[in-house]
Amino acid sequence: MSGLKKLLPRVNKICILLYFGGIVGFLLLSHEGIRENCYFSENALLPGLVDSKFSASDDQIHNINLDILDPNSEVTDELEKFMLRGGLEVYRQKFTFQEKFVGNARIQNGTNIYGIVRAPRSASTECIVINIPILNNKHNFAMGIVLALAKEMRKQFYWAKDVIFLFSEHGSFGARAWLNAYHGIVSYPVSANQLPARAGSIQSAFTVHMEEDAVSFINLLVEGYNGQLPNLDLFNVAVRLIKIHGMAVSVNYEFVPRQSSAMDDIKSHLGATLKMMKKQVTGTSSGNHGEFIRHGIEAITLQTVYNPQWGNAGFVRLGRVIEGISRSLNNLLERFHQSFFFYILPSTDNYISIGMYMPPLGLMLAAAAIKALSLILEANYVNSEETDKNEETKKDSETKESVEDIDDILKDMDSDYANKENDNKNSEAPPLQQILITMVTSHMMGFLVFYAPVFTETWSQMFNCPQDISITLLLVTVHIAGMFIITSYRLTLEGGKSLYVVSLLHQGILFGVVAIINFSLGMFLAVCYVLPTILLQPGYMKFNLLRKFVAFLVSPLSIAALICLYTCNGNPATVMSEFVNFHVTVYEQSQTQQSWLFDFIALLLYPLWLQFWAITSSEGEILT
Amino acid sequence: MHINITPLAFLLYIISTSHASLAKNTKVTQEVNKHFSGSSHTNNWAVLVCTSRFWFNYRHVANALSVYRSVKRLGIPDSQIILMLADDMACNPRNPRPGKVYNNKDQAIDVYGSDVEVDYRGYEVTAENFIRVLTGRLPADAPRSKRLSTDDRSNILVYMTGHGGEDFLKFQDAEEISNVELADAFEQMWQRRRYHELLFIIDTCQAVSMFKRFYSPNIMAIASSQVGEDSLSHHVDPAIGVYIIDRYTYHLLEFLERVSPGSKETMEQLFKVCPKHQCISTPGFSTHLFSRPISRTLISDFFGSVRDVDVTDWSFTAKPNPEVVDTNKRTKASGNESANRRYSYSQQFVTKDSTSDRLGTVENTPHPLVGIASSIFLCLMVATVMKTLIS
């Protein structure tokens, strides 16, 4: 016990050490000796063992593409014609969707068209889907390849599963409409008609995205919605087959070869890791495959990139890659389940699994937990009337007695706060009551932020400004209002300390849970929040304003502002529009794509931050 | 009394003649043994088991079918082969050559063919059914094609392939058979006189562990890899897209292709098949339970059904066996006699203390010195009797 007592004064140092230890540990994961090589876990795949039978030529595919992209006819009609000629069963589906929620909110129409190659010798109980999105402003040149491939597939009899060629419009909306109708569910804001025909349960899928007439290398996109990822075996299959057919493959546009110098090697791999995490933080998918993953169907997007300096690999090679992936998926007996579902990719050949990346985060969250524990222990020692020499050796940011000017604070209040206990008699309220009141208030403010965008239109009419600015202003106003409302309820020192302990534990649990679902978001939040919150102290202290400023700096609002500053490189004109854009995008994504980033920030992160903000303005003396 | 010369001379004469006759007997026995095969089995059976299913285990089915082909070619009829295949590769919807199974990428031989007879197929290949087949404990309505109707003069070849580990063999991704169970099954077979000699070949990973626990006599075992080693596949057929055969079985087949019915290849040569530099894994063998030397055990004792005709150039007189009753007379005999008659198994192998009524199996000739000692003793006895009579 005496050992613990000796550690208590140094608890801040320990926590800071743990925090930086966690960060360094995470950075080291990209090191050569620690990251692991990708390997196949599913024996049934047999990737790349069979010879390709794709025999169309580049010219033939080029001609098919020209026919489809003929401006005189509809793309869907041409596709139907080609698929019928190839002997496939062809069906259409109409759907409607709403793309924009902030301003210009109108319902749009779209059509999906799909063809099915039935398996000749087995019952149509399983299928794989090859999704070729019809790009509205550009052309998807993979259509020609896939139509030639479909014709070939129809002639062969070694397909054990049905193959569906899905040509979807309007990006992820089309894919979502088709999948919802396929599985019989409805999700706002997409509404789709029933499908004329199905083909059994979908085992796996992939999307091909070819925006230009030529291809130099293939970039793989893996991120799904809200941190979901496809099974690593599907990624391995795609990488293996692309390499077998002599093309280069990248993930997140990064080619990360092993480098001789250890510093360069770890820097390049770390860069790729952070790029992938950056993409995952917002919780949106990088391609149509995200819609499939949402339904539990492992999917990946192959995006081709053309660089004239690197030459053209040709349509036929890409066709062989698509055929090879399909044949490998054809060999599957069960859905993907053997390999990892949670991972980060520093390169196409390496992965970092959840077992490797969770411990550094755990260290960082342990810092918060240890700080909370130390506070509890301190309180116990004080209560059991042990000597004060422990508190004498407590560290910096300490103990200045002063009395707050109550009147100044009362003037800042502008709320219709229901709770009437707004006077100095709070020193009599037990700490538990104070904690409860503060937490309930902060979560109510969170609900306000969550429902605020509903009033966008009324606000824009009232203040006569465009809707995107109005939604930004609305959110900012509610945010700041919440800050003042929460500080109107004065916490005593006891209450402040108890709330601090509760908030630290609340933070640890919240970030831990988020990290399990979306690790990038959890890690980002931990990096931003853990250090300031460890160093916080309830009660009045010397550099109070500085402390409040630091606390404000980690509020969701200022983090958004800082991100916009960073992306605009400090150019003031664009920062404002970027700021507005940021809020609009985050809100819209939560509505159209059902990513829960906005909901999370409004309902969970903001109340948590408000609790810390309340602690910084708690009154009371800290005994020296 | 003076020493009588006659008994001594008589004695010497008897000694010399007995010794000579005994020596002549030993030489005859050796001559006799040279003409006969050394094994005393009368029929051959084979149990060929492939325990794994799924398309990516194509090579295991190809292994079992290739051995089936060789064994049929060398003479064992379908009625005496039990073929157990856990999955149907020929009709798998992924097979680009429907109805055919190949064991080589040149696709020269279709080992499935139109005359294959699979006795246990698909989900019928379980550890329980396998042990029931071996021990003969099948339900009364099991058809003859599913029964191993062997007797005490049957040589059995048991070939197993699939996925294995240390001390177990996996059946169909659902269950396992352990080496202890297998050894006990073979012991049941021995106690019920269901085999004469047994050759056990296993081509899986860590195969040696499967025969480690055998304790029944007359079993020889060959395994494709040691404990801790994996048995590897040989090559890929890029037209079909699977690994098509395993290394040990590939080299075993190369060897068996040179064996024709009636050839004199011995087990010693079979043991040399697929050394480490070809197989990557090290094959293992077990011969300590086998009674004959492997240099005199022919391949055709297990892989073929060879019925030799041996022409001898010497004659012997067969003594009538007083126990054998004329069948005509037996039917007239009273029921009591046949009911009271006690049956017993005939001796399989002649030991030193059993009388032999079989030709050519007298391996244990008495030691020549015994004959000399007994003749000396006899002469002494005769001499003393004569002396007493004379004096």
Tab-separated table of C-alpha atoms in Angstrom, chain B residues 12-388:
chain	number	residue	atom	x	y	z
B	12	LEU	CA	28.079	-97.017	-36.081
B	13	TYR	CA	26.033	-98.146	-39.056
B	14	ILE	CA	22.834	-96.778	-37.554
B	15	ILE	CA	24.469	-93.483	-36.723
B	16	SER	CA	25.860	-92.971	-40.172
B	17	THR	CA	22.633	-93.863	-41.978
B	18	SER	CA	20.439	-91.746	-39.720
B	19	HIS	CA	22.728	-88.798	-40.111
B	20	ALA	CA	22.703	-89.174	-43.861
B	21	SER	CA	18.954	-89.551	-44.041
B	22	LEU	CA	18.424	-86.575	-41.848
B	23	ALA	CA	20.719	-84.503	-44.010
B	24	LYS	CA	18.850	-85.627	-47.062
B	25	ASN	CA	15.586	-84.574	-45.416
B	26	THR	CA	16.826	-81.001	-44.782
B	27	LYS	CA	18.011	-80.601	-48.356
B	28	VAL	CA	14.674	-81.782	-49.672
B	29	THR	CA	12.817	-79.320	-47.511
B	30	GLN	CA	14.918	-76.502	-48.812
B	31	GLU	CA	14.319	-77.575	-52.375
B	32	VAL	CA	10.631	-77.723	-51.717
B	33	ASN	CA	10.562	-74.266	-50.233
B	34	LYS	CA	12.338	-72.773	-53.219
B	35	HIS	CA	9.544	-73.764	-55.539
B	36	PHE	CA	6.696	-72.329	-53.490
B	37	SER	CA	6.092	-68.541	-52.950
B	38	GLY	CA	6.658	-68.531	-49.289
B	39	SER	CA	3.321	-67.000	-48.491
B	40	SER	CA	0.399	-69.174	-47.767
B	41	HIS	CA	-2.473	-66.869	-48.665
B	42	THR	CA	-5.151	-67.954	-51.076
B	43	ASN	CA	-7.034	-64.767	-51.874
B	44	ASN	CA	-6.359	-61.039	-52.071
B	45	TRP	CA	-8.539	-58.171	-50.955
B	46	ALA	CA	-8.077	-54.433	-51.012
B	47	VAL	CA	-9.674	-51.660	-48.953
B	48	LEU	CA	-9.007	-48.255	-50.534
B	49	VAL	CA	-10.196	-45.244	-48.585
B	50	CYS	CA	-10.232	-41.573	-49.479
B	51	THR	CA	-11.371	-39.638	-46.446
B	52	SER	CA	-11.600	-36.050	-47.627
B	53	ARG	CA	-14.284	-34.213	-49.463
B	54	PHE	CA	-14.471	-30.830	-51.217
B	55	TRP	CA	-13.161	-29.765	-54.578
B	56	PHE	CA	-9.777	-28.623	-53.305
B	57	ASN	CA	-9.070	-32.155	-52.076
B	58	TYR	CA	-9.315	-33.512	-55.622
B	59	ARG	CA	-5.889	-35.083	-55.260
B	60	HIS	CA	-6.995	-37.458	-52.508
B	61	VAL	CA	-9.736	-38.914	-54.663
B	62	ALA	CA	-7.241	-39.156	-57.528
B	63	ASN	CA	-4.811	-40.967	-55.197
B	64	ALA	CA	-7.357	-43.572	-54.158
B	65	LEU	CA	-8.630	-44.095	-57.694
B	66	SER	CA	-5.103	-44.514	-59.058
B	67	VAL	CA	-4.303	-47.245	-56.553
B	68	TYR	CA	-7.679	-48.801	-57.397
B	69	ARG	CA	-6.691	-48.898	-61.068
B	70	SER	CA	-3.323	-50.495	-60.345
B	71	VAL	CA	-4.769	-53.093	-58.044
B	72	LYS	CA	-7.423	-54.024	-60.585
B	73	ARG	CA	-4.881	-54.235	-63.349
B	74	LEU	CA	-2.739	-56.594	-61.291
B	75	GLY	CA	-5.589	-58.979	-60.805
B	76	ILE	CA	-7.795	-58.286	-57.805
B	77	PRO	CA	-11.425	-58.375	-58.974
B	78	ASP	CA	-13.956	-55.654	-58.124
B	79	SER	CA	-15.834	-58.049	-55.894
B	80	GLN	CA	-12.798	-58.159	-53.636
B	81	ILE	CA	-12.079	-54.441	-53.593
B	82	ILE	CA	-13.847	-52.087	-51.198
B	83	LEU	CA	-13.510	-48.551	-52.586
B	84	MET	CA	-14.570	-45.710	-50.306
B	85	LEU	CA	-14.625	-42.206	-51.802
B	86	ALA	CA	-15.830	-39.345	-49.621
B	87	ASP	CA	-16.763	-37.003	-52.429
B	88	ASP	CA	-17.726	-37.133	-56.030
B	89	MET	CA	-15.100	-35.229	-57.970
B	90	ALA	CA	-16.122	-36.492	-61.363
B	91	CYS	CA	-19.564	-34.941	-61.138
B	92	ASN	CA	-18.620	-31.880	-59.101
B	93	PRO	CA	-20.129	-28.801	-60.754
B	94	ARG	CA	-16.665	-27.211	-60.764
B	95	ASN	CA	-15.092	-29.990	-62.810
B	96	PRO	CA	-14.228	-28.810	-66.341
B	97	ARG	CA	-14.043	-32.472	-67.400
B	98	PRO	CA	-17.320	-33.839	-66.145
B	99	GLY	CA	-17.369	-37.553	-65.468
B	100	LYS	CA	-13.587	-37.889	-65.494
B	101	VAL	CA	-10.920	-37.827	-62.839
B	102	TYR	CA	-7.286	-37.522	-63.814
B	103	ASN	CA	-4.137	-38.174	-61.858
B	104	ASN	CA	-1.692	-36.407	-64.124
B	105	LYS	CA	-1.751	-33.086	-65.927
B	106	ASP	CA	-1.200	-34.797	-69.257
B	107	GLN	CA	-4.673	-36.257	-68.645
B	108	ALA	CA	-3.581	-39.527	-70.199
B	109	ILE	CA	-5.582	-41.872	-67.968
B	110	ASP	CA	-9.081	-41.278	-66.764
B	111	VAL	CA	-8.882	-43.107	-63.455
B	112	TYR	CA	-12.619	-42.861	-62.931
B	113	GLY	CA	-13.613	-44.506	-66.156
B	114	SER	CA	-16.854	-46.265	-66.978
B	115	ASP	CA	-16.194	-49.434	-64.989
B	116	VAL	CA	-15.432	-47.981	-61.588
B	117	GLU	CA	-17.348	-49.490	-58.686
B	118	VAL	CA	-17.468	-47.253	-55.673
B	119	ASP	CA	-18.757	-49.181	-52.679
B	120	TYR	CA	-18.987	-46.432	-50.101
B	121	ARG	CA	-19.615	-42.982	-51.478
B	122	GLY	CA	-20.131	-39.505	-50.130
B	123	TYR	CA	-21.371	-39.295	-46.583
B	124	GLU	CA	-21.266	-43.089	-46.184
B	125	VAL	CA	-17.509	-42.808	-45.703
B	126	THR	CA	-17.351	-42.399	-41.965
B	127	ALA	CA	-15.001	-43.725	-39.326
B	128	GLU	CA	-17.791	-45.983	-38.060
B	129	ASN	CA	-18.436	-47.533	-41.447
B	130	PHE	CA	-14.743	-48.011	-42.025
B	131	ILE	CA	-14.285	-49.916	-38.790
B	132	ARG	CA	-17.439	-51.919	-39.421
B	133	VAL	CA	-16.114	-52.930	-42.802
B	134	LEU	CA	-12.786	-53.997	-41.339
B	135	THR	CA	-14.208	-55.943	-38.423
B	136	GLY	CA	-17.168	-57.342	-40.309
B	137	ARG	CA	-19.771	-56.003	-37.925
B	138	LEU	CA	-22.230	-54.895	-40.531
B	139	PRO	CA	-26.000	-55.121	-40.282
B	140	ALA	CA	-27.522	-58.233	-41.736
B	141	ASP	CA	-28.943	-56.398	-44.715
B	142	ALA	CA	-25.626	-54.941	-45.882
B	143	PRO	CA	-25.063	-56.029	-49.488
B	144	ARG	CA	-22.129	-58.199	-50.395
B	145	SER	CA	-20.395	-55.402	-52.261
B	146	LYS	CA	-20.120	-53.497	-48.990
B	147	ARG	CA	-18.704	-56.390	-47.002
B	148	LEU	CA	-15.111	-57.380	-46.493
B	149	SER	CA	-15.653	-61.114	-46.627
B	150	THR	CA	-12.145	-62.195	-45.847
B	151	ASP	CA	-10.958	-65.302	-44.101
B	152	ASP	CA	-7.796	-66.451	-42.437
B	153	ARG	CA	-6.057	-67.045	-45.766
B	154	SER	CA	-6.705	-63.542	-47.173
B	155	ASN	CA	-3.995	-60.977	-47.747
B	156	ILE	CA	-5.427	-57.517	-47.453
B	157	LEU	CA	-4.094	-54.232	-48.782
B	158	VAL	CA	-5.418	-51.225	-46.858
B	159	TYR	CA	-4.664	-47.856	-48.514
B	160	MET	CA	-5.756	-44.647	-46.841
B	161	THR	CA	-5.359	-41.083	-47.998
B	162	GLY	CA	-6.642	-37.735	-46.827
B	163	HIS	CA	-5.741	-35.162	-44.225
B	164	GLY	CA	-4.049	-36.431	-41.135
B	165	GLY	CA	-2.261	-35.192	-38.101
B	166	GLU	CA	-0.348	-36.607	-35.213
B	167	ASP	CA	-2.080	-39.800	-34.141
B	168	PHE	CA	-5.253	-39.186	-36.136
B	169	LEU	CA	-6.774	-39.227	-39.587
B	170	LYS	CA	-9.539	-36.817	-40.492
B	171	PHE	CA	-12.760	-38.176	-41.944
B	172	GLN	CA	-14.747	-35.705	-44.031
B	173	ASP	CA	-14.075	-32.578	-41.980
B	174	ALA	CA	-16.393	-33.866	-39.270
B	175	GLU	CA	-14.639	-36.589	-37.305
B	176	GLU	CA	-11.370	-38.405	-36.801
B	177	ILE	CA	-10.076	-41.894	-36.347
B	178	SER	CA	-7.174	-42.271	-33.966
B	179	ASN	CA	-4.252	-44.633	-34.325
B	180	VAL	CA	-5.354	-46.531	-31.229
B	181	GLU	CA	-8.776	-47.241	-32.743
B	182	LEU	CA	-7.172	-48.414	-35.942
B	183	ALA	CA	-4.785	-50.715	-34.101
B	184	ASP	CA	-7.669	-52.150	-32.110
B	185	ALA	CA	-9.671	-52.698	-35.290
B	186	PHE	CA	-6.794	-54.662	-36.771
B	187	GLU	CA	-6.514	-56.680	-33.582
B	188	GLN	CA	-10.217	-57.515	-33.822
B	189	MET	CA	-9.566	-58.654	-37.342
B	190	TRP	CA	-6.716	-60.856	-36.172
B	191	GLN	CA	-8.705	-62.427	-33.375
B	192	ARG	CA	-11.569	-63.169	-35.731
B	193	ARG	CA	-9.150	-64.619	-38.267
B	194	ARG	CA	-10.067	-62.063	-40.893
B	195	TYR	CA	-6.683	-61.719	-42.446
B	196	HIS	CA	-3.577	-63.714	-43.141
B	197	GLU	CA	-1.239	-60.824	-43.778
B	198	LEU	CA	-2.007	-57.147	-44.029
B	199	LEU	CA	-0.219	-54.311	-45.825
B	200	PHE	CA	-1.181	-50.858	-44.620
B	201	ILE	CA	-0.225	-47.876	-46.780
B	202	ILE	CA	-1.089	-44.353	-45.716
B	203	ASP	CA	-0.471	-41.132	-47.624
B	204	THR	CA	-1.289	-38.173	-45.368
B	205	CYS	CA	0.584	-35.626	-43.299
B	206	GLN	CA	2.377	-37.076	-40.261
B	207	ALA	CA	1.436	-40.522	-41.492
B	208	VAL	CA	3.897	-42.562	-39.428
B	209	SER	CA	1.925	-41.789	-36.286
B	210	MET	CA	-0.976	-43.851	-37.606
B	211	PHE	CA	0.875	-47.152	-37.525
B	212	LYS	CA	2.880	-46.541	-34.383
B	213	ARG	CA	0.344	-48.370	-32.216
B	214	PHE	CA	-0.168	-51.540	-34.200
B	215	TYR	CA	0.306	-54.681	-32.138
B	216	SER	CA	-1.318	-57.460	-34.131
B	217	PRO	CA	0.904	-59.924	-35.953
B	218	ASN	CA	1.546	-60.031	-39.691
B	219	ILE	CA	1.038	-56.361	-40.419
B	220	MET	CA	3.421	-54.395	-42.576
B	221	ALA	CA	2.975	-50.645	-42.822
B	222	ILE	CA	4.249	-47.923	-45.142
B	223	ALA	CA	3.660	-44.226	-44.451
B	224	SER	CA	4.446	-41.264	-46.645
B	225	SER	CA	5.787	-38.899	-44.001
B	226	GLN	CA	7.225	-38.813	-40.523
B	227	VAL	CA	5.696	-37.156	-37.493
B	228	GLY	CA	6.121	-33.412	-37.889
B	229	GLU	CA	6.355	-33.575	-41.680
B	230	ASP	CA	3.710	-32.771	-44.268
B	231	SER	CA	3.057	-34.925	-47.276
B	232	LEU	CA	3.060	-32.645	-50.260
B	233	SER	CA	1.195	-32.645	-53.507
B	234	HIS	CA	3.016	-33.292	-56.726
B	235	HIS	CA	1.793	-30.874	-59.344
B	236	VAL	CA	-1.045	-28.654	-60.497
B	237	ASP	CA	-3.184	-29.276	-63.523
B	238	PRO	CA	-3.781	-25.771	-64.885
B	239	ALA	CA	-6.618	-26.925	-67.112
B	240	ILE	CA	-8.627	-28.165	-64.151
B	241	GLY	CA	-7.199	-25.790	-61.575
B	242	VAL	CA	-6.404	-28.157	-58.698
B	243	TYR	CA	-3.477	-30.076	-57.284
B	244	ILE	CA	-3.964	-33.342	-58.980
B	245	ILE	CA	-1.964	-35.997	-57.108
B	246	ASP	CA	0.245	-36.371	-54.050
B	247	ARG	CA	3.958	-37.034	-54.258
B	248	TYR	CA	4.135	-40.375	-52.546
B	249	THR	CA	1.263	-41.851	-54.526
B	250	TYR	CA	2.670	-40.447	-57.759
B	251	HIS	CA	5.940	-42.273	-57.234
B	252	LEU	CA	4.144	-45.362	-55.963
B	253	LEU	CA	2.215	-45.461	-59.210
B	254	GLU	CA	5.362	-45.016	-61.251
B	255	PHE	CA	6.730	-48.060	-59.463
B	256	LEU	CA	3.553	-50.088	-59.821
B	257	GLU	CA	3.405	-49.406	-63.542
B	258	ARG	CA	6.571	-51.452	-63.921
B	259	VAL	CA	5.025	-54.333	-61.990
B	260	SER	CA	3.112	-56.843	-64.083
B	261	PRO	CA	1.067	-59.758	-62.851
B	262	GLY	CA	3.515	-62.483	-61.956
B	263	SER	CA	6.558	-60.276	-61.534
B	264	LYS	CA	8.988	-61.011	-58.755
B	265	GLU	CA	9.436	-57.532	-57.313
B	266	THR	CA	9.717	-57.637	-53.557
B	267	MET	CA	8.686	-55.346	-50.755
B	268	GLU	CA	12.258	-54.267	-50.339
B	269	GLN	CA	12.009	-52.478	-53.681
B	270	LEU	CA	8.674	-50.969	-52.717
B	271	PHE	CA	10.250	-49.477	-49.636
B	272	LYS	CA	12.737	-47.653	-51.793
B	273	VAL	CA	9.966	-45.770	-53.606
B	274	CYS	CA	9.985	-41.985	-53.157
B	275	PRO	CA	13.092	-41.233	-51.140
B	276	LYS	CA	13.399	-37.926	-49.393
B	277	HIS	CA	14.868	-35.997	-52.305
B	278	GLN	CA	11.849	-36.815	-54.433
B	279	CYS	CA	9.153	-36.786	-51.819
B	280	ILE	CA	10.420	-33.959	-49.630
B	281	SER	CA	8.925	-35.917	-46.740
B	282	THR	CA	10.605	-39.042	-45.420
B	283	PRO	CA	8.589	-42.250	-45.812
B	284	GLY	CA	8.398	-44.548	-42.809
B	285	PHE	CA	8.006	-48.320	-42.565
B	286	SER	CA	7.032	-50.886	-39.995
B	287	THR	CA	8.013	-54.511	-40.442
B	288	HIS	CA	8.590	-55.734	-36.887
B	289	LEU	CA	5.159	-57.361	-36.731
B	290	PHE	CA	5.609	-59.146	-40.015
B	291	SER	CA	6.787	-62.723	-39.844
B	292	ARG	CA	8.410	-63.135	-43.255
B	293	PRO	CA	11.507	-61.274	-44.401
B	294	ILE	CA	10.673	-58.400	-46.746
B	295	SER	CA	13.250	-59.533	-49.270
B	296	ARG	CA	11.148	-62.649	-49.820
B	297	THR	CA	7.734	-60.956	-49.701
B	298	LEU	CA	6.503	-60.261	-53.199
B	299	ILE	CA	4.557	-57.188	-54.286
B	300	SER	CA	2.028	-59.462	-55.855
B	301	ASP	CA	1.289	-60.938	-52.416
B	302	PHE	CA	-0.700	-57.777	-51.762
B	303	PHE	CA	-1.205	-55.872	-54.952
B	304	GLY	CA	-2.308	-58.664	-57.186
B	305	SER	CA	-4.237	-61.865	-57.165
B	306	VAL	CA	-1.656	-64.263	-58.385
B	307	ARG	CA	-2.343	-67.900	-58.596
B	308	ASP	CA	0.846	-69.634	-59.563
B	309	VAL	CA	1.057	-73.069	-61.024
B	310	ASP	CA	4.186	-74.796	-59.780
B	311	VAL	CA	5.392	-77.936	-61.458
B	312	THR	CA	7.506	-80.159	-59.241
B	313	ASP	CA	9.786	-82.953	-60.362
B	314	TRP	CA	9.623	-85.077	-57.254
B	315	SER	CA	6.859	-87.049	-55.651
B	316	PHE	CA	5.688	-87.926	-52.206
B	317	THR	CA	3.058	-90.091	-50.672
B	318	ALA	CA	0.233	-88.300	-49.024
B	319	LYS	CA	-0.955	-90.027	-45.903
B	320	PRO	CA	-4.702	-90.233	-45.484
B	321	ASN	CA	-5.937	-88.142	-42.635
B	322	PRO	CA	-7.991	-90.374	-40.329
B	323	GLU	CA	-10.055	-87.429	-39.183
B	324	VAL	CA	-11.416	-86.686	-42.642
B	325	VAL	CA	-14.761	-88.415	-42.987
B	326	ASP	CA	-16.199	-89.345	-46.347
B	327	THR	CA	-18.956	-86.866	-47.101
B	328	ASN	CA	-21.346	-89.570	-48.314
B	329	LYS	CA	-20.947	-91.421	-45.110
B	330	ARG	CA	-21.364	-88.267	-43.083
B	331	THR	CA	-24.884	-87.600	-44.266
B	332	LYS	CA	-25.893	-91.058	-43.101
B	333	ALA	CA	-24.288	-90.555	-39.769
B	334	SER	CA	-26.535	-89.768	-36.856
B	335	GLY	CA	-27.203	-86.206	-35.870
B	336	ASN	CA	-25.648	-86.732	-32.475
B	337	GLU	CA	-22.219	-87.305	-33.853
B	338	SER	CA	-22.132	-84.084	-35.876
B	339	ALA	CA	-23.708	-82.139	-33.037
B	340	ASN	CA	-21.137	-83.348	-30.580
B	341	ARG	CA	-18.261	-82.803	-32.899
B	342	ARG	CA	-16.215	-79.896	-31.689
B	343	TYR	CA	-14.899	-77.507	-34.245
B	344	SER	CA	-11.664	-75.616	-34.030
B	345	TYR	CA	-9.611	-73.396	-36.219
B	346	SER	CA	-6.875	-75.141	-38.131
B	347	GLN	CA	-3.399	-73.981	-37.417
B	348	GLN	CA	-2.327	-71.106	-39.620
B	349	PHE	CA	1.331	-71.465	-39.097
B	350	VAL	CA	3.244	-74.533	-38.075
B	351	THR	CA	5.086	-74.097	-34.847
B	352	LYS	CA	7.634	-76.485	-33.381
B	353	ASP	CA	5.125	-78.390	-31.283
B	354	SER	CA	2.354	-78.863	-33.816
B	355	THR	CA	2.107	-81.731	-36.208
B	356	SER	CA	1.914	-80.695	-39.781
B	357	ASP	CA	-0.248	-82.260	-42.390
B	358	ARG	CA	0.475	-79.657	-45.070
B	359	LEU	CA	2.922	-79.960	-47.822
B	360	GLY	CA	5.850	-77.714	-48.118
B	361	THR	CA	5.306	-75.827	-44.936
B	362	VAL	CA	7.750	-77.691	-42.866
B	363	GLU	CA	10.086	-74.848	-42.160
B	364	ASN	CA	11.291	-76.072	-38.842
B	365	THR	CA	13.493	-79.072	-39.543
B	366	PRO	CA	14.854	-80.686	-36.472
B	367	HIS	CA	18.419	-79.899	-35.737
B	368	PRO	CA	20.752	-82.601	-37.107
B	369	LEU	CA	22.445	-83.124	-33.768
B	370	VAL	CA	19.144	-84.109	-32.217
B	371	GLY	CA	18.886	-86.914	-34.710
B	372	ILE	CA	22.408	-88.070	-33.975
B	373	ALA	CA	21.889	-87.906	-30.215
B	374	SER	CA	18.635	-89.837	-30.401
B	375	SER	CA	20.148	-92.480	-32.657
B	376	ILE	CA	23.105	-92.880	-30.275
B	377	PHE	CA	20.730	-93.255	-27.363
B	378	LEU	CA	18.697	-95.808	-29.259
B	379	CYS	CA	21.786	-97.805	-30.151
B	380	LEU	CA	22.951	-97.773	-26.571
B	381	MET	CA	19.554	-99.018	-25.478
B	382	VAL	CA	19.636	-101.782	-28.079
B	383	ALA	CA	23.205	-102.654	-27.096
B	384	THR	CA	22.360	-103.003	-23.421
B	385	VAL	CA	19.301	-105.099	-24.187
B	386	MET	CA	21.319	-107.367	-26.424
B	387	LYS	CA	24.040	-107.633	-23.798
B	388	THR	CA	21.620	-108.687	-21.154
